[in-house]
C-alpha cells in the first residue's frame, strides 16, 4: 500500500474535528449541569469547540517535531520534556496556529478538482459521516 499524503491529512483533520466534537459535548454537558442561559451556552460551546479543535493541531504538530529527538534523549529527560511539549503545543494551538492549520486544510480540500466546496470539505472531516459523504461524491 502506497503512502497517500492527502489521506493522511484528511485523517488528521478528522481527528481534529473529533476533538472539537468532544469539546462540544463537554460544553453542552457543563452548561446543562450549571443551568446557564442560552446565550452563555452558545458562547461556551463556541469557546470549547475552538479550544479542543485548535489545541489538537498544536499538540500534534509539536509532538511530531519533538519525536525526532526520541532516541537522542535519555528517558529521564524525554518523559518530562514530552509533557512540556504537550502543554506548549496546547498553548500554540489555541493562540492561533491550530485555527490556521485547520483553515488551510479546508482550503486545500476545497481547491481539489473534485470540488467538494468549503462546507463539503468540513463535512468530509466529520468522523464517520465524512467517509460516507466522501464516497458518495467520489472525493
PDB file of C-alpha atoms in Angstrom:
ATOM      1  CA  UNK A   1       0.000   0.000   0.000  1.00  0.00           C
ATOM      2  CA  UNK A   2       1.393   3.358  -1.019  1.00  0.00           C
ATOM      3  CA  UNK A   3       1.613   6.384   1.227  1.00  0.00           C
ATOM      4  CA  UNK A   4      -1.092   8.911   0.427  1.00  0.00           C
ATOM      5  CA  UNK A   5      -0.397  12.317   1.949  1.00  0.00           C
ATOM      6  CA  UNK A   6      -3.893  13.594   1.165  1.00  0.00           C
ATOM      7  CA  UNK A   7      -5.499  10.722   3.051  1.00  0.00           C
ATOM      8  CA  UNK A   8      -3.082  11.247   5.944  1.00  0.00           C
ATOM      9  CA  UNK A   9      -4.082  14.919   6.212  1.00  0.00           C
ATOM     10  CA  UNK A  10      -7.769  14.055   5.959  1.00  0.00           C
ATOM     11  CA  UNK A  11      -7.335  11.552   8.808  1.00  0.00           C
ATOM     12  CA  UNK A  12      -5.609  14.229  10.902  1.00  0.00           C
ATOM     13  CA  UNK A  13      -8.448  16.622  10.073  1.00  0.00           C
ATOM     14  CA  UNK A  14     -10.964  14.014  11.185  1.00  0.00           C
ATOM     15  CA  UNK A  15      -9.109  13.606  14.469  1.00  0.00           C
ATOM     16  CA  UNK A  16      -9.157  17.391  14.969  1.00  0.00           C
ATOM     17  CA  UNK A  17     -12.869  17.505  14.179  1.00  0.00           C
ATOM     18  CA  UNK A  18     -13.470  14.630  16.601  1.00  0.00           C
ATOM     19  CA  UNK A  19     -11.604  16.576  19.251  1.00  0.00           C
ATOM     20  CA  UNK A  20     -13.786  19.628  18.549  1.00  0.00           C
ATOM     21  CA  UNK A  21     -16.923  17.469  18.793  1.00  0.00           C
ATOM     22  CA  UNK A  22     -15.721  16.197  22.173  1.00  0.00           C
ATOM     23  CA  UNK A  23     -15.384  19.835  23.209  1.00  0.00           C
ATOM     24  CA  UNK A  24     -18.934  20.466  22.001  1.00  0.00           C
ATOM     25  CA  UNK A  25     -20.262  17.542  24.025  1.00  0.00           C
ATOM     26  CA  UNK A  26     -18.359  18.623  27.128  1.00  0.00           C
ATOM     27  CA  UNK A  27     -19.610  22.198  26.772  1.00  0.00           C
ATOM     28  CA  UNK A  28     -23.228  21.075  26.431  1.00  0.00           C
ATOM     29  CA  UNK A  29     -22.921  18.831  29.487  1.00  0.00           C
ATOM     30  CA  UNK A  30     -21.342  21.594  31.570  1.00  0.00           C
ATOM     31  CA  UNK A  31     -23.856  24.246  30.568  1.00  0.00           C
ATOM     32  CA  UNK A  32     -26.797  21.974  31.320  1.00  0.00           C
ATOM     33  CA  UNK A  33     -25.242  20.925  34.604  1.00  0.00           C
ATOM     34  CA  UNK A  34     -24.803  24.551  35.709  1.00  0.00           C
ATOM     35  CA  UNK A  35     -28.139  25.656  34.154  1.00  0.00           C
ATOM     36  CA  UNK A  36     -26.665  28.567  32.229  1.00  0.00           C
ATOM     37  CA  UNK A  37     -28.629  30.858  29.942  1.00  0.00           C
ATOM     38  CA  UNK A  38     -28.894  30.211  26.218  1.00  0.00           C
ATOM     39  CA  UNK A  39     -26.538  32.987  25.148  1.00  0.00           C
ATOM     40  CA  UNK A  40     -23.850  31.916  27.630  1.00  0.00           C
ATOM     41  CA  UNK A  41     -24.352  28.321  26.484  1.00  0.00           C
ATOM     42  CA  UNK A  42     -23.778  29.417  22.876  1.00  0.00           C
ATOM     43  CA  UNK A  43     -20.547  31.255  23.704  1.00  0.00           C
ATOM     44  CA  UNK A  44     -19.217  28.434  25.889  1.00  0.00           C
ATOM     45  CA  UNK A  45     -19.925  25.910  23.124  1.00  0.00           C
ATOM     46  CA  UNK A  46     -18.052  28.068  20.589  1.00  0.00           C
ATOM     47  CA  UNK A  47     -15.164  28.508  23.033  1.00  0.00           C
ATOM     48  CA  UNK A  48     -14.872  24.787  23.804  1.00  0.00           C
ATOM     49  CA  UNK A  49     -15.071  23.821  20.117  1.00  0.00           C
ATOM     50  CA  UNK A  50     -12.306  26.322  19.360  1.00  0.00           C
ATOM     51  CA  UNK A  51     -10.088  25.218  22.241  1.00  0.00           C
ATOM     52  CA  UNK A  52     -10.459  21.482  21.638  1.00  0.00           C
ATOM     53  CA  UNK A  53     -10.192  21.717  17.850  1.00  0.00           C
ATOM     54  CA  UNK A  54      -7.216  24.042  17.677  1.00  0.00           C
ATOM     55  CA  UNK A  55      -5.310  22.535  20.589  1.00  0.00           C
ATOM     56  CA  UNK A  56      -5.229  19.223  18.738  1.00  0.00           C
ATOM     57  CA  UNK A  57      -3.303  20.771  15.836  1.00  0.00           C
ATOM     58  CA  UNK A  58      -0.801  22.498  18.098  1.00  0.00           C
ATOM     59  CA  UNK A  59      -0.144  19.391  20.166  1.00  0.00           C
ATOM     60  CA  UNK A  60       0.066  17.118  17.125  1.00  0.00           C
ATOM     61  CA  UNK A  61       2.480  19.275  15.139  1.00  0.00           C
ATOM     62  CA  UNK A  62       4.782  19.972  18.075  1.00  0.00           C
ATOM     63  CA  UNK A  63       4.704  16.314  19.131  1.00  0.00           C
ATOM     64  CA  UNK A  64       5.629  15.201  15.604  1.00  0.00           C
ATOM     65  CA  UNK A  65       8.556  17.616  15.609  1.00  0.00           C
ATOM     66  CA  UNK A  66       9.713  16.505  19.064  1.00  0.00           C
ATOM     67  CA  UNK A  67       9.517  12.792  18.186  1.00  0.00           C
ATOM     68  CA  UNK A  68      12.629  13.264  16.048  1.00  0.00           C
ATOM     69  CA  UNK A  69      14.598  13.517  19.292  1.00  0.00           C
ATOM     70  CA  UNK A  70      13.112  10.414  20.933  1.00  0.00           C
ATOM     71  CA  UNK A  71      16.208   8.256  20.705  1.00  0.00           C
ATOM     72  CA  UNK A  72      18.681  11.092  21.187  1.00  0.00           C
ATOM     73  CA  UNK A  73      17.467  11.938  24.679  1.00  0.00           C
ATOM     74  CA  UNK A  74      17.694   9.755  27.779  1.00  0.00           C
ATOM     75  CA  UNK A  75      14.342   8.587  29.109  1.00  0.00           C
ATOM     76  CA  UNK A  76      14.619  10.642  32.321  1.00  0.00           C
ATOM     77  CA  UNK A  77      14.700  13.787  30.151  1.00  0.00           C
ATOM     78  CA  UNK A  78      12.318  12.558  27.432  1.00  0.00           C
ATOM     79  CA  UNK A  79       9.231  11.920  29.588  1.00  0.00           C
ATOM     80  CA  UNK A  80       9.149  15.246  31.476  1.00  0.00           C
ATOM     81  CA  UNK A  81      10.000  17.121  28.279  1.00  0.00           C
ATOM     82  CA  UNK A  82       7.216  15.269  26.497  1.00  0.00           C
ATOM     83  CA  UNK A  83       4.684  16.632  28.991  1.00  0.00           C
ATOM     84  CA  UNK A  84       6.053  20.136  28.491  1.00  0.00           C
ATOM     85  CA  UNK A  85       5.721  19.700  24.721  1.00  0.00           C
ATOM     86  CA  UNK A  86       2.038  18.825  25.185  1.00  0.00           C
ATOM     87  CA  UNK A  87       1.446  21.984  27.227  1.00  0.00           C
ATOM     88  CA  UNK A  88       3.337  24.225  24.802  1.00  0.00           C
ATOM     89  CA  UNK A  89       1.516  22.606  21.861  1.00  0.00           C
ATOM     90  CA  UNK A  90      -1.801  23.259  23.579  1.00  0.00           C
ATOM     91  CA  UNK A  91      -0.914  26.926  24.015  1.00  0.00           C
ATOM     92  CA  UNK A  92       0.377  27.308  20.450  1.00  0.00           C
ATOM     93  CA  UNK A  93      -2.768  25.686  19.124  1.00  0.00           C
ATOM     94  CA  UNK A  94      -5.196  27.959  20.946  1.00  0.00           C
ATOM     95  CA  UNK A  95      -3.151  31.080  20.219  1.00  0.00           C
ATOM     96  CA  UNK A  96      -3.987  30.637  16.563  1.00  0.00           C
ATOM     97  CA  UNK A  97      -1.758  28.043  14.955  1.00  0.00           C
ATOM     98  CA  UNK A  98      -4.440  25.367  15.150  1.00  0.00           C
ATOM     99  CA  UNK A  99      -7.081  27.577  13.562  1.00  0.00           C
ATOM    100  CA  UNK A 100      -4.754  28.450  10.693  1.00  0.00           C
ATOM    101  CA  UNK A 101      -3.815  24.798  10.186  1.00  0.00           C
ATOM    102  CA  UNK A 102      -7.436  23.629  10.069  1.00  0.00           C
ATOM    103  CA  UNK A 103      -8.474  26.516   7.817  1.00  0.00           C
ATOM    104  CA  UNK A 104      -5.636  25.785   5.386  1.00  0.00           C
ATOM    105  CA  UNK A 105      -6.657  22.129   5.287  1.00  0.00           C
ATOM    106  CA  UNK A 106     -10.212  23.133   4.428  1.00  0.00           C
ATOM    107  CA  UNK A 107      -8.994  25.490   1.703  1.00  0.00           C
ATOM    108  CA  UNK A 108      -6.730  22.818   0.232  1.00  0.00           C
ATOM    109  CA  UNK A 109      -9.614  20.354   0.172  1.00  0.00           C
ATOM    110  CA  UNK A 110     -11.832  22.958  -1.462  1.00  0.00           C
ATOM    111  CA  UNK A 111      -9.266  23.563  -4.223  1.00  0.00           C
ATOM    112  CA  UNK A 112      -9.303  19.892  -5.151  1.00  0.00           C
ATOM    113  CA  UNK A 113     -10.503  19.248  -8.676  1.00  0.00           C
ATOM    114  CA  UNK A 114     -13.448  17.232  -7.385  1.00  0.00           C
ATOM    115  CA  UNK A 115     -14.977  20.416  -5.976  1.00  0.00           C
ATOM    116  CA  UNK A 116     -16.311  19.491  -2.553  1.00  0.00           C
ATOM    117  CA  UNK A 117     -16.717  23.173  -1.584  1.00  0.00           C
ATOM    118  CA  UNK A 118     -15.924  24.715   1.783  1.00  0.00           C
ATOM    119  CA  UNK A 119     -18.897  23.255   3.651  1.00  0.00           C
ATOM    120  CA  UNK A 120     -18.431  19.917   1.889  1.00  0.00           C
ATOM    121  CA  UNK A 121     -14.798  19.897   2.976  1.00  0.00           C
ATOM    122  CA  UNK A 122     -15.831  20.286   6.605  1.00  0.00           C
ATOM    123  CA  UNK A 123     -18.435  17.553   6.190  1.00  0.00           C
ATOM    124  CA  UNK A 124     -15.727  15.238   4.817  1.00  0.00           C
ATOM    125  CA  UNK A 125     -13.757  15.867   8.015  1.00  0.00           C
ATOM    126  CA  UNK A 126     -16.556  14.541  10.221  1.00  0.00           C
ATOM    127  CA  UNK A 127     -15.545  11.268  11.909  1.00  0.00           C
ATOM    128  CA  UNK A 128     -17.944   8.696  10.426  1.00  0.00           C
ATOM    129  CA  UNK A 129     -20.301  10.602   8.155  1.00  0.00           C
ATOM    130  CA  UNK A 130     -17.385  12.249   6.365  1.00  0.00           C
ATOM    131  CA  UNK A 131     -16.171   8.962   4.966  1.00  0.00           C
ATOM    132  CA  UNK A 132     -19.645   8.138   3.664  1.00  0.00           C
ATOM    133  CA  UNK A 133     -20.044  11.609   2.152  1.00  0.00           C
ATOM    134  CA  UNK A 134     -16.600  11.424   0.500  1.00  0.00           C
ATOM    135  CA  UNK A 135     -17.528   8.091  -1.084  1.00  0.00           C
ATOM    136  CA  UNK A 136     -20.857   9.496  -2.260  1.00  0.00           C
ATOM    137  CA  UNK A 137     -19.307  12.471  -4.068  1.00  0.00           C
ATOM    138  CA  UNK A 138     -16.335  10.335  -5.167  1.00  0.00           C
ATOM    139  CA  UNK A 139     -13.791  12.514  -3.374  1.00  0.00           C
TER     140      UNK A 139
END
